[in-house]
Coordinates of C-alpha atoms and ligand atoms in Angstrom, one line a residue:
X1 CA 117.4 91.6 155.6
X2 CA 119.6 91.0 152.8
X3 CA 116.5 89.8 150.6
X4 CA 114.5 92.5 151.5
X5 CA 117.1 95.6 150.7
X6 CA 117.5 93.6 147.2
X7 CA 113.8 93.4 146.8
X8 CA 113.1 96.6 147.4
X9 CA 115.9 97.9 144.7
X10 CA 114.0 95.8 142.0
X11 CA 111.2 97.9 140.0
X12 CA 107.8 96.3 140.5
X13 CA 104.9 96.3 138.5
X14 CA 104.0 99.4 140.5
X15 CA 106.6 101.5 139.0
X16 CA 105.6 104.7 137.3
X17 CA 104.7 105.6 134.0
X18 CA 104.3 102.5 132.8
X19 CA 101.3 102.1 129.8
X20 CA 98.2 101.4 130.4
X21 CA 97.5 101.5 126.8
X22 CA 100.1 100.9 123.2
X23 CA 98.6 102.5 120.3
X24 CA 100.2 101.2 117.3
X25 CA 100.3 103.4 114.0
X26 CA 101.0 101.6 111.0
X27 CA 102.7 104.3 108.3
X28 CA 103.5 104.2 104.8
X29 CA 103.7 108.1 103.4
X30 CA 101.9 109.9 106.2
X31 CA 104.6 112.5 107.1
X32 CA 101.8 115.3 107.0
X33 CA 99.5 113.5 109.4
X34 CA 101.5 111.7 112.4
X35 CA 102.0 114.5 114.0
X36 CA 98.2 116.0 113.9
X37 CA 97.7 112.2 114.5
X38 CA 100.1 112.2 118.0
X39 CA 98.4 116.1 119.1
X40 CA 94.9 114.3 118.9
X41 CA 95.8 111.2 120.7
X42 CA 97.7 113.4 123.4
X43 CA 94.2 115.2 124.1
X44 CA 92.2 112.4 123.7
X45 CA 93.9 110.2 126.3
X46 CA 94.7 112.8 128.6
X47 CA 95.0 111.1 131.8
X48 CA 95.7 107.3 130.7
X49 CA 99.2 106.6 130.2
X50 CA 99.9 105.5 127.2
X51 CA 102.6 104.9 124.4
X52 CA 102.1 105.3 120.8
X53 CA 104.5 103.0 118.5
X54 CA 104.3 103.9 114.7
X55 CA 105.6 101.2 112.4
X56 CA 107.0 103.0 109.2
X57 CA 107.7 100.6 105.8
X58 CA 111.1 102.8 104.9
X59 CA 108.8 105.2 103.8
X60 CA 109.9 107.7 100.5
X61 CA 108.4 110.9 102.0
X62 CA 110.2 109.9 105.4
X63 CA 107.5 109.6 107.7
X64 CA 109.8 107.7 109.6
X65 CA 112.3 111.1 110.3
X66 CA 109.1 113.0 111.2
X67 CA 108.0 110.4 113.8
X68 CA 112.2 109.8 115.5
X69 CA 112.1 113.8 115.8
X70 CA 108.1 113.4 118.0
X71 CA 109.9 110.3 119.8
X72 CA 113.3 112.9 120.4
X73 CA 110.5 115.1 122.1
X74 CA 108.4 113.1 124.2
X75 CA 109.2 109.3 125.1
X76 CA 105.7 108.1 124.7
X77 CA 106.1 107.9 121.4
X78 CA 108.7 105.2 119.8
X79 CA 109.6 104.8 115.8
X80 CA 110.5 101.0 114.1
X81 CA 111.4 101.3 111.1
X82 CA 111.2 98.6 109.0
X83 CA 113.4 98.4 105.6
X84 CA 113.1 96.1 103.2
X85 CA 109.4 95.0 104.3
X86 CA 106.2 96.0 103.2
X87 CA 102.9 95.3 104.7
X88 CA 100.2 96.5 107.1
X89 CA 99.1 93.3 108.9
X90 CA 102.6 92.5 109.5
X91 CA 103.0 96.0 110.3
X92 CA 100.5 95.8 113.3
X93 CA 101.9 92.7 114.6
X94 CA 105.4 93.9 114.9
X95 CA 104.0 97.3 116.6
X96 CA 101.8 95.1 119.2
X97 CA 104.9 92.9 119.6
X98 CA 107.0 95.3 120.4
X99 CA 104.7 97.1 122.8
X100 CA 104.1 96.4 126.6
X101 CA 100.7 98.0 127.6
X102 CA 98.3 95.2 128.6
X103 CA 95.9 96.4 126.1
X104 CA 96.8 97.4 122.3
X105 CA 95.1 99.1 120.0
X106 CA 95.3 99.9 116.0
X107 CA 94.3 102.8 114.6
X108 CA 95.3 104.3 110.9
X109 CA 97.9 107.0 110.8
X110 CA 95.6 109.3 108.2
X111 CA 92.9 110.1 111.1
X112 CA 90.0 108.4 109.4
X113 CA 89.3 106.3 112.5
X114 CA 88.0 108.1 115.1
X115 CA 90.7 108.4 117.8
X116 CA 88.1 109.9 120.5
X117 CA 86.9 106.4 120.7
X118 CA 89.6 104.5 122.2
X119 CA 89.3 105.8 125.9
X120 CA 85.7 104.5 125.5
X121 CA 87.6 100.9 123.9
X122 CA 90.0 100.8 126.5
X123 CA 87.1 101.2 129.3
X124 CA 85.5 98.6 128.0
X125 CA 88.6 95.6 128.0
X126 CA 89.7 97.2 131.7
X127 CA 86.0 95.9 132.8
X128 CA 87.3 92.2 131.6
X129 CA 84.3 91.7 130.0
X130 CA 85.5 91.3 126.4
X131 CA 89.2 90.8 125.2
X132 CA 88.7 92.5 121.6
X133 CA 86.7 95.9 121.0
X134 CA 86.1 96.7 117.5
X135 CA 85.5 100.0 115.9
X136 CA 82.3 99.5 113.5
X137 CA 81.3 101.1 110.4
X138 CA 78.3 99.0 110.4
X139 CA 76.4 98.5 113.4
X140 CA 73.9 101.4 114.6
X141 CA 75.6 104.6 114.9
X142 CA 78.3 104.1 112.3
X143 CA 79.2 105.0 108.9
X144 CA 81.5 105.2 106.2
X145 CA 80.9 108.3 104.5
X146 CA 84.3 108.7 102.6
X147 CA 84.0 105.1 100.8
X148 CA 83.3 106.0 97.3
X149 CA 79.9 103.5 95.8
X150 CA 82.5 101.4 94.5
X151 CA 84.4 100.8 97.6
X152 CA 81.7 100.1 99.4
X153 CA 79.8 98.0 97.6
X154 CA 83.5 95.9 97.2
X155 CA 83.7 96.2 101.0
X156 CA 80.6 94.8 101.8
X157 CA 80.8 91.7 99.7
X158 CA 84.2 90.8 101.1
X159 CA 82.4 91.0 104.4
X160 CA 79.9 88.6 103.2
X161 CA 81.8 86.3 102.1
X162 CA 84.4 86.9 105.1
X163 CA 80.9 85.9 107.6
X164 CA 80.1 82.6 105.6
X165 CA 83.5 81.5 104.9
X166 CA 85.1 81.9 108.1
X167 CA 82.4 81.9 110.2
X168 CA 82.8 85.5 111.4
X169 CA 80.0 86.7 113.0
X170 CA 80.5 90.6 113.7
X171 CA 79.5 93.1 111.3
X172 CA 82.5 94.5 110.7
X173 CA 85.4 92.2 110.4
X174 CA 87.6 94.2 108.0
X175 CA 87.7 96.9 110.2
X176 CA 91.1 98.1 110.8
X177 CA 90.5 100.2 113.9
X178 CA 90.5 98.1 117.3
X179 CA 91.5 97.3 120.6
X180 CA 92.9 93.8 122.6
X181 CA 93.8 92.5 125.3
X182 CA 97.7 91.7 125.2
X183 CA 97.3 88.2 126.6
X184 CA 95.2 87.6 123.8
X185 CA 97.2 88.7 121.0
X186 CA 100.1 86.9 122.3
X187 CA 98.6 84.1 122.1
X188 CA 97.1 84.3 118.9
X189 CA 100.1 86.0 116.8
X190 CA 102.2 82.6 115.9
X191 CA 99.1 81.9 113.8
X192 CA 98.9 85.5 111.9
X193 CA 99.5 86.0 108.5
X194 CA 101.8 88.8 108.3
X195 CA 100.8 89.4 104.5
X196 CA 98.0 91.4 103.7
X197 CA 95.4 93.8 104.9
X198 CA 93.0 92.2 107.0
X199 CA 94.5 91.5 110.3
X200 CA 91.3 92.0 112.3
X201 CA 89.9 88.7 109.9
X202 CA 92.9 87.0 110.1
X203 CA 92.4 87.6 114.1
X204 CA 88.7 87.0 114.2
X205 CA 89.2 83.4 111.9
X206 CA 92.3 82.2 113.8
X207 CA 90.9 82.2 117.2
X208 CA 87.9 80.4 116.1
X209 CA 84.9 82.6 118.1
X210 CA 86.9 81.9 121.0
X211 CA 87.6 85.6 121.6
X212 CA 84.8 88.1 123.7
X213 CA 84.4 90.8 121.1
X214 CA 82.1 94.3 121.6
X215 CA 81.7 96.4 118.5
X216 CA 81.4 99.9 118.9
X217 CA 79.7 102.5 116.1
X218 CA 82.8 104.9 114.5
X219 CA 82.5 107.0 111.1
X220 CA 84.9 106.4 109.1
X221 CA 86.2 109.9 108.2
X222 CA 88.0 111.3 104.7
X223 CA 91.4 111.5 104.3
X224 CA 93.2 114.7 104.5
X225 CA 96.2 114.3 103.1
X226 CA 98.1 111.3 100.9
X227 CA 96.4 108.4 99.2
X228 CA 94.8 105.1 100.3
X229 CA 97.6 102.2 99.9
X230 CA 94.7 99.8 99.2
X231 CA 94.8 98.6 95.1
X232 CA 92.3 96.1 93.7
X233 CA 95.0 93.4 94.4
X234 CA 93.8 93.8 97.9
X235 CA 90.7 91.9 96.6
X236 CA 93.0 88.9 95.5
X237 CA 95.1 89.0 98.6
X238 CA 91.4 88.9 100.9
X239 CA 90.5 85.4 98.8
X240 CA 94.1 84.3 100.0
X241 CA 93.6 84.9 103.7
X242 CA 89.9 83.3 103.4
X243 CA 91.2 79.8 101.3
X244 CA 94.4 79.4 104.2
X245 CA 92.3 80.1 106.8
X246 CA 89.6 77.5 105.1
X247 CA 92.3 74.9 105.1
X248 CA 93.3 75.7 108.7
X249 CA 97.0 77.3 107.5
X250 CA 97.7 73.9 105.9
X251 CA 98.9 76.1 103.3
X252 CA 100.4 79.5 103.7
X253 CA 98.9 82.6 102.0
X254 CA 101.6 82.8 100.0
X255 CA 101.5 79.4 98.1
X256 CA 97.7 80.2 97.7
X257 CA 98.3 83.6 95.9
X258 CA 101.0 81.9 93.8
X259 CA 98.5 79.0 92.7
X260 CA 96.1 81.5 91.6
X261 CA 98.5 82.9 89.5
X262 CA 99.8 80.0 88.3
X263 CA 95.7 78.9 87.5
X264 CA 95.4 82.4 85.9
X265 CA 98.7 81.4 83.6
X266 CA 96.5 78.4 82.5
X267 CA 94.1 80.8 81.1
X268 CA 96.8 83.2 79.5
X269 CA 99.4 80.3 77.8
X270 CA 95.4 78.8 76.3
X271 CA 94.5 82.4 75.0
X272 CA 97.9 82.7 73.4
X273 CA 98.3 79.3 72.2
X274 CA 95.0 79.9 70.5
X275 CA 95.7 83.0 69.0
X276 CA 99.1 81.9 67.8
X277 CA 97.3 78.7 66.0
X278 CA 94.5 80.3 64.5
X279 CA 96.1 84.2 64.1
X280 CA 99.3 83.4 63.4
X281 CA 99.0 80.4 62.3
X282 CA 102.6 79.1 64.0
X283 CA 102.8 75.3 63.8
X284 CA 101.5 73.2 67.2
X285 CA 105.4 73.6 68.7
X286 CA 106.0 77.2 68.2
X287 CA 102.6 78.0 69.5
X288 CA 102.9 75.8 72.6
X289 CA 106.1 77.3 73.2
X290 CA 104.6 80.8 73.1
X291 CA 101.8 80.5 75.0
X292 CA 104.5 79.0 77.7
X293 CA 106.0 81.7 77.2
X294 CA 103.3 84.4 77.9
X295 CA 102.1 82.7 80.9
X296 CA 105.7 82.5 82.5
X297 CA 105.7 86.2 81.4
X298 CA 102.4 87.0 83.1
X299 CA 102.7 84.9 85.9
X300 CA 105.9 86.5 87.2
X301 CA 104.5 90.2 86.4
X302 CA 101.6 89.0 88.5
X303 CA 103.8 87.2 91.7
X304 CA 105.4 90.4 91.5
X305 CA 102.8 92.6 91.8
X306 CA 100.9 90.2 94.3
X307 CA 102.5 87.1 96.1
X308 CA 105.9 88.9 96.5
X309 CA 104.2 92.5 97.0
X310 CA 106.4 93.2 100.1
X311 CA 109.2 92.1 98.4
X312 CA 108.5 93.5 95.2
X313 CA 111.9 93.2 92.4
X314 CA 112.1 96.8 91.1
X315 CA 114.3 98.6 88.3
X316 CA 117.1 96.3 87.1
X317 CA 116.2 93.3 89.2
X318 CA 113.1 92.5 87.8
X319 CA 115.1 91.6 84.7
X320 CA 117.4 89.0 86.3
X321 CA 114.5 88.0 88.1
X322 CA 112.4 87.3 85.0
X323 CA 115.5 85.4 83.7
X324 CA 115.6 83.3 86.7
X325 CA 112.3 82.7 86.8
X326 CA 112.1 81.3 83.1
X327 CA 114.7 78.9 84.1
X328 CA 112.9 77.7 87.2
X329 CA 109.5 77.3 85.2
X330 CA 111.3 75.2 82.6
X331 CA 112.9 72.8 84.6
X332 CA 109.8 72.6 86.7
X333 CA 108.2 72.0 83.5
X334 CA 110.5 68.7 83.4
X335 CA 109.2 67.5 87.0
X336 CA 105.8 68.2 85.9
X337 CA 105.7 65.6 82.9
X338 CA 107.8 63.3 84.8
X339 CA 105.8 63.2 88.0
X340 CA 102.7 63.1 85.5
X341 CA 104.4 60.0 83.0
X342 CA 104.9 58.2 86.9
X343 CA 101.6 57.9 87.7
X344 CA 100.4 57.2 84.1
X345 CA 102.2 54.3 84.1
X346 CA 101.5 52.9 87.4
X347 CA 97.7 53.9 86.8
X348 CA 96.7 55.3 83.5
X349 CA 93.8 58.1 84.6
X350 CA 94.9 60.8 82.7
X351 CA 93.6 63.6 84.8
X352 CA 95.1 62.0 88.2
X353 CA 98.3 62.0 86.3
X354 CA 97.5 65.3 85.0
X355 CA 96.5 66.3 88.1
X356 CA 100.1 65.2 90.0
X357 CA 101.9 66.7 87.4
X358 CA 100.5 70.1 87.6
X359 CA 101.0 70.1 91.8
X360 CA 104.7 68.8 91.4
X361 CA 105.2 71.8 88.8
X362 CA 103.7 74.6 90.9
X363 CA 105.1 72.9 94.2
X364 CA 108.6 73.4 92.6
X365 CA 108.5 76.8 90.9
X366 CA 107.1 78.0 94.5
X367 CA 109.9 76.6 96.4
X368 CA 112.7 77.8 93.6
X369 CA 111.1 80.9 93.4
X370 CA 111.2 81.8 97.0
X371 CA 114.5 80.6 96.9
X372 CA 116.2 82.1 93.5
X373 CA 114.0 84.7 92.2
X374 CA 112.0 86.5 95.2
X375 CA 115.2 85.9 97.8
X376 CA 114.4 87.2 101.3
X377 CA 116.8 89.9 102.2
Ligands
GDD401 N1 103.8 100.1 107.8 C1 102.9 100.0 106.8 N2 103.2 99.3 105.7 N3 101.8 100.8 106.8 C2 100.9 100.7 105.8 C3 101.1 99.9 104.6 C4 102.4 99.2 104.6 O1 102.6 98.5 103.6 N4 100.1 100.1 103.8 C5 99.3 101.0 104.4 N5 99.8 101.4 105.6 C6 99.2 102.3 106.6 C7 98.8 103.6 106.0 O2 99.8 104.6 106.1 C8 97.6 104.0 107.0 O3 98.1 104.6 108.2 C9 97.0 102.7 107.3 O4 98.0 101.7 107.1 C10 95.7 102.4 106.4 O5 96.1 102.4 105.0 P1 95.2 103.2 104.0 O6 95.9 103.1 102.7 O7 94.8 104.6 104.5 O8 93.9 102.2 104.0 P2 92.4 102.6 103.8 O9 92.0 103.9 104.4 O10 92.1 102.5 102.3 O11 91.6 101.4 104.6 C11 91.8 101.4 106.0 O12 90.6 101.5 106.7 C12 89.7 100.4 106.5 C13 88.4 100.7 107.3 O13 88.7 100.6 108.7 C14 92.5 100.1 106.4 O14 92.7 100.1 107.8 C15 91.6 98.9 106.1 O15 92.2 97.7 106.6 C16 90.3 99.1 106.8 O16 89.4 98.1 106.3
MN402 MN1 93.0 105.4 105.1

């Protein structure tokens, strides 16, 4: 009797008002659309209970205030607000994470994705037919018609190489409108990169075809208000996700974005070294020493902008940073020729030795980066 007085004073799965769905809103400077966003999603969904969790980076035109005062109004809808972070896929993750609804879905906070199509997503998962529904620009039915020739043409080769890389086989894999099954993400999100744009890739490649996707036909609508947060350093930051997911996250994103840059140094210290031999005629020494120079230059400009984008150094701090990272280079320089003499000596193959060198180097100014210059918070 006892038992059953206490079992009936827990709340089962039956109580009330839990989701049925989690619609999570990434935000970075949407205050003028989350709450024509929230009204639309309201009507929409009419009838399902639902939550919607927006994930606001700090924003500087303080989404985030606009969204606690909706969530002061009506507790479907929560705020997290993340400071010191930047980043959509990581964005999404936290927002699923934090959700409860067995089914989650992702939909842009500037109403280019067509919200009228998630009761129509969620249908589909509640049949248990498919664990990931996936709003598509290009199958039959949908388009695009904001993407400037550009864009699209950009967009489409990604996708390309996204298919043959990564063995992708829906049409639209960079997609950022779509639904899952909870169990699902779970499962999957130890493995997600948390950097970068492309979570419904990094989703797709990581669970290796093992997921049952549908795509469904959207058009991708204009934006009303604000700007697109996508730069051409997406492209860069794609070709990370592709090469980790190539090498099974052997590596992690980040170390692949910082070896680019470090290969793109290579190019920069041999442009400068040439110039400063036949322009400026310096002797060998001073021109080595300034194509060094340059390419530590460029190189952290570059990690700044792109391996360390959601921790970018801003105002005085890039200064100290630039100072710290001149002194990590150099002495990484150091490991570099003496990993390289080693191996000569053991084996002389110069490009072998050459070859260890170069990895100890970029191995080291990685680790003492992360460490010194681009500190987590
Ligand atoms: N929290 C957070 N942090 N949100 C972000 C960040 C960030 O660093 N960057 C962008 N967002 C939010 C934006 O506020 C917006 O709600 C959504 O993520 C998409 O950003 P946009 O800047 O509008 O991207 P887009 O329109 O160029 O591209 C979108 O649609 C494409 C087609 O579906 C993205 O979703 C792409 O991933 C997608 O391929
Ligand atoms: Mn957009």
């Amino acid at each position: 009797m006892n038992d059953a007085s206490q079992m009936g004073s827990v709340q089962g799965p039956q109580a009330i008002g839990l989701p049925q769905l989690s619609v999570i809103v990434p935000t970075f400077n949407e205050r003028d659309n989350v709450t024509t966003l929230f009204r639309r999603l309201e009507k929409t969904l009419a009838g399902i209970p639902f939550e919607v969790v927006f994930v606001d980076d700090n924003s500087p035109d303080g989404t985030w205030q606009v969204v606690r005062a909706l969530s002061a109004e009506d507790s479907r809808v929560r705020c997290i607000r993340r400071i010191g972070r930047r980043g959509l896929s990581g964005a999404c993750i936290e927002g699923i994470l934090a959700s409860s609804a067995p089914y989650a879905a992702i939909i842009d906070a500037d109403l280019q994705h067509d919200e009228t199509q998630l009761p129509k997503m969620l249908a589909l998962l509640e049949t248990g037919r498919f664990d990931l529904i996936v709003g598509s620009r290009y199958i039959e039915g949908g388009s695009s018609e904001s993407f400037n020739r550009q864009r699209a043409s950009a967009s489409q080769l990604a996708t390309e190489v996204a298919k043959r890389a990564l063995r992708v086989s829906i049409a639209d894999p960079m997609s950022g409108f779509f639904a899952i099954r909870r169990d699902r993400f779970e499962a999957l999100a130890p493995q997600l990169s948390t950097q970068g744009f492309k979570i419904l890739l990094d989703i797709l490649a990581s669970a290796q075809g093992k997921l049952r996707v549908k795509e469904i036909p959207y058009t991708f609508g204009s934006r009303l208000h604000g700007e697109s947060k996508l730069d051409s350093l997406v492209a860069l930051d794609f070709l990370g996700l592709v090469l980790a997911k190539l090498t099974y996250d052997a590596v992690s994103l980040r170390f692949l974005l910082f070896a680019m840059v470090g290969c793109l140094g290579l190019a920069v210290h041999f442009v400068a070294l040439y110039a400063a031999l036949k322009i400026f005629a310096l002797p060998f020494p001073e021109a080595q020493a300034t194509g060094a120079f340059c390419a530590m230059t460029s190189n952290f400009i570059l990690n700044n902008f792109l391996t360390y984008r959601d921790q970018r150094l801003k105002g005085f701090a890039i200064l100290r940073g630039l100072l710290l990272f001149y002194l990590v280079c150099s002495v990484g320089l150091f490991a570099n020729v003496g990993v390289a003499f080693s191996v000569y000596d053991q084996q002389p193959i110069w490009w072998l030795a050459g070859a260890a060198g170069a990895l100890m180097g970029v191995v080291w100014n990685y680790a003492m980066s992360g460490l010194f210059v681009w500190r987590k918070r």
